Coordinates of C-alpha atoms in Angstrom, one line a residue:
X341 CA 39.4 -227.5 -153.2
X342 CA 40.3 -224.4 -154.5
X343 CA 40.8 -221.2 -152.6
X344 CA 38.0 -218.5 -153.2
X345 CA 39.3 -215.4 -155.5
X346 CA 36.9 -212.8 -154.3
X347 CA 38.8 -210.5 -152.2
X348 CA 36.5 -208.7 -149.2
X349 CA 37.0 -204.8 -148.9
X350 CA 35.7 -203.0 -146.0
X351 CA 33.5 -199.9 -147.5
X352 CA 34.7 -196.8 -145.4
X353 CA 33.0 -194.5 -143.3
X354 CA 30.7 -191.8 -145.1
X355 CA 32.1 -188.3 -144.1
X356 CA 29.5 -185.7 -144.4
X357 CA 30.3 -182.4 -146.5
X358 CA 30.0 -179.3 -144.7
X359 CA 27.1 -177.0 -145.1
X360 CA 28.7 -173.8 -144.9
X361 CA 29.8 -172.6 -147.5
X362 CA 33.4 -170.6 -147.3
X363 CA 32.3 -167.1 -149.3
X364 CA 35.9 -165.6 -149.3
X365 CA 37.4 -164.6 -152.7
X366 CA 40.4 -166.1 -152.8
X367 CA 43.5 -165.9 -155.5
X368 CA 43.4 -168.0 -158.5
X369 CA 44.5 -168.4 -162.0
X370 CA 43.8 -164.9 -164.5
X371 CA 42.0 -165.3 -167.4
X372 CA 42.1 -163.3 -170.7
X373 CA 38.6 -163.6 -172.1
X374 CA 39.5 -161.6 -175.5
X375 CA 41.8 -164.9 -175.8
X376 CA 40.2 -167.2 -174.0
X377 CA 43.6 -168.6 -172.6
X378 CA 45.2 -168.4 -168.8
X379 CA 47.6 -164.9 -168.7
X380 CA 51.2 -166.0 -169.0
X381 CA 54.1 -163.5 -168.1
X382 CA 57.5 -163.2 -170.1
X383 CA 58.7 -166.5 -168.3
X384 CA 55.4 -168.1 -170.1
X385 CA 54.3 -168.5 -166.2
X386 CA 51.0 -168.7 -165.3
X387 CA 49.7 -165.3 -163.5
X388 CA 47.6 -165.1 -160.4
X389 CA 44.6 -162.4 -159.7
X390 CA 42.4 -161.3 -157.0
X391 CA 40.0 -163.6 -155.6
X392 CA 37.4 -160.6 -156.9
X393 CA 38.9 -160.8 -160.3
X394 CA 38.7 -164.7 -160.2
X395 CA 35.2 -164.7 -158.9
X396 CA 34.2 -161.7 -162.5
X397 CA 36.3 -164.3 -164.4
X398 CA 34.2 -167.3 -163.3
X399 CA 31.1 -165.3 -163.8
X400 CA 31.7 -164.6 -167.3
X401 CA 32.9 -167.7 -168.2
X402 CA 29.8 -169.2 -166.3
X403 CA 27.5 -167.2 -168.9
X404 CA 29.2 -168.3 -172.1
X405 CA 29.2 -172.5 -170.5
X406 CA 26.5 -174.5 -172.3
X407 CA 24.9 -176.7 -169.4
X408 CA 25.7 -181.0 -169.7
X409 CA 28.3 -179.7 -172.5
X410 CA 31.2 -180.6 -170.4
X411 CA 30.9 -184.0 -168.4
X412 CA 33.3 -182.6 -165.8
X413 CA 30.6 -180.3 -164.8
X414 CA 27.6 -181.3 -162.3
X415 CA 24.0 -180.1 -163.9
X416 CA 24.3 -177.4 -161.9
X417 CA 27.1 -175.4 -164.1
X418 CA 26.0 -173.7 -167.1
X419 CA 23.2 -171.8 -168.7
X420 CA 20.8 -173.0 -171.3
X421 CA 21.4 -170.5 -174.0
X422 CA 20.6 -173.3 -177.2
X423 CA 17.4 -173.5 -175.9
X424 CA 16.9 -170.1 -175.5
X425 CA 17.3 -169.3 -178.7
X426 CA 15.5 -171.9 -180.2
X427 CA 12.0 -169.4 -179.3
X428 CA 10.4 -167.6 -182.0
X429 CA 9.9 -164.5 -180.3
X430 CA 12.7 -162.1 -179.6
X431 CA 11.3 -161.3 -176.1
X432 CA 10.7 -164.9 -174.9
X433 CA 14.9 -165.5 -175.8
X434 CA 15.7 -162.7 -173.2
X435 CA 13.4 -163.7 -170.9
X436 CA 15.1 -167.5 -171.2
X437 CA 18.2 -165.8 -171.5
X438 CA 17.9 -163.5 -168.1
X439 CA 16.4 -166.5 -166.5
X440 CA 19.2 -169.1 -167.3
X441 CA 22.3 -166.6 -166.3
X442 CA 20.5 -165.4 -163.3
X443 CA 20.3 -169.1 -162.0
X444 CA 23.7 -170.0 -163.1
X445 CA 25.6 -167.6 -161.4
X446 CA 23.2 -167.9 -158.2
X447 CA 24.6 -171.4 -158.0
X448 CA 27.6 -169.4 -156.6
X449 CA 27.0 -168.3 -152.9
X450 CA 29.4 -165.5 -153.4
X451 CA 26.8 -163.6 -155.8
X452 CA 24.4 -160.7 -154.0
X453 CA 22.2 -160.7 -157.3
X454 CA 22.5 -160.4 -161.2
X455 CA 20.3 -157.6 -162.7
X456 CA 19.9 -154.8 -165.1
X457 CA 19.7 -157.2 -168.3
X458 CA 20.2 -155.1 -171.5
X459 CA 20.0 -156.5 -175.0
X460 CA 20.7 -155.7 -178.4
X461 CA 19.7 -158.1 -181.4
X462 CA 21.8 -157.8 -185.2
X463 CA 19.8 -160.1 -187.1
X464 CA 20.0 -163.5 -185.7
X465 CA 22.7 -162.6 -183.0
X466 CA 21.9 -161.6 -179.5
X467 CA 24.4 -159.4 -177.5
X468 CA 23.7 -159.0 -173.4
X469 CA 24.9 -157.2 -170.8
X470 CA 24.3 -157.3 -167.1
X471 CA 25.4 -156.5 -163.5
X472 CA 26.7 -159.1 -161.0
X473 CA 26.9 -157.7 -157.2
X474 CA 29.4 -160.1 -155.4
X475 CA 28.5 -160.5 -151.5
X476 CA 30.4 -157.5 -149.5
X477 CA 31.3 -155.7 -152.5
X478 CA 30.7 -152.3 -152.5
X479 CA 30.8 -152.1 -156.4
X480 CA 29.3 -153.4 -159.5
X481 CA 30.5 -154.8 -162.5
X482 CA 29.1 -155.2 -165.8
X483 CA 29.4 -158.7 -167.6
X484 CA 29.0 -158.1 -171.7
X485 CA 28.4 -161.7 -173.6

């Protein structure tokens, strides 16, 4: 008789994640968002930044992410900005559009709130700016997309 081929593999433990969230801003990579590429120096070496100018950087490049267009990302990354636009009326898209960044970057326990939504319209192109507070920050800053 022939010997079986299946091969029995213990399943391991389940280890729980932890509920707290760390909300320290920590150094990272720096981004240039005019060229949408990591800052290198004159060695072509990646640069570092803050962890307060890593947590800006991550905030705008959360508002400009198209939710489920990256399969890296869970559902939770992202704003809905196609749909959005797809409204007919101008004041519907920057309600969607307020809505959608406010929840994306609240996905983030390191951000206080996102306010102060301004818009301007040049035909069928919307422009917006608004203010992220990070948590124990004593400034603002202003996010323009």
């Amino acid at each position: 008789m022939a010997e079986n081929p299946l091969v029995v593999v213990p399943v391991p433990e389940f280890i729980e994640e932890n509920t707290v969230y760390d909300t320290k801003y920590k150094r990272t990579i720096k981004w240039d968002a005019q060229k949408g590429d990591f800052v290198q120096d004159g060695a072509n070496r990646i640069m570092e930044c803050s962890g307060e100018e890593g947590f800006m950087i991550w905030c705008f490049k959360m508002a400009q992410t198209e939710r489920y267009s990256c399969l890296a990302y869970t559902s939770d990354i992202g704003v809905e900005l196609e749909n959005a636009l797809a409204a007919d009326n101008q004041k519907i898209v920057e309600s969607i559009v307020e809505r959608t960044i406010t929840d994306a970057l609240k996905v983030n326990p390191r951000t206080e709130y996102v306010r102060d939504f301004e818009f301007s319209w040049n035909a069928d192109e919307i422009h917006c700016t608004f203010v992220v507070k990070g948590v124990g920050w004593d400034k603002l800053f202003k996010i323009c997309i």
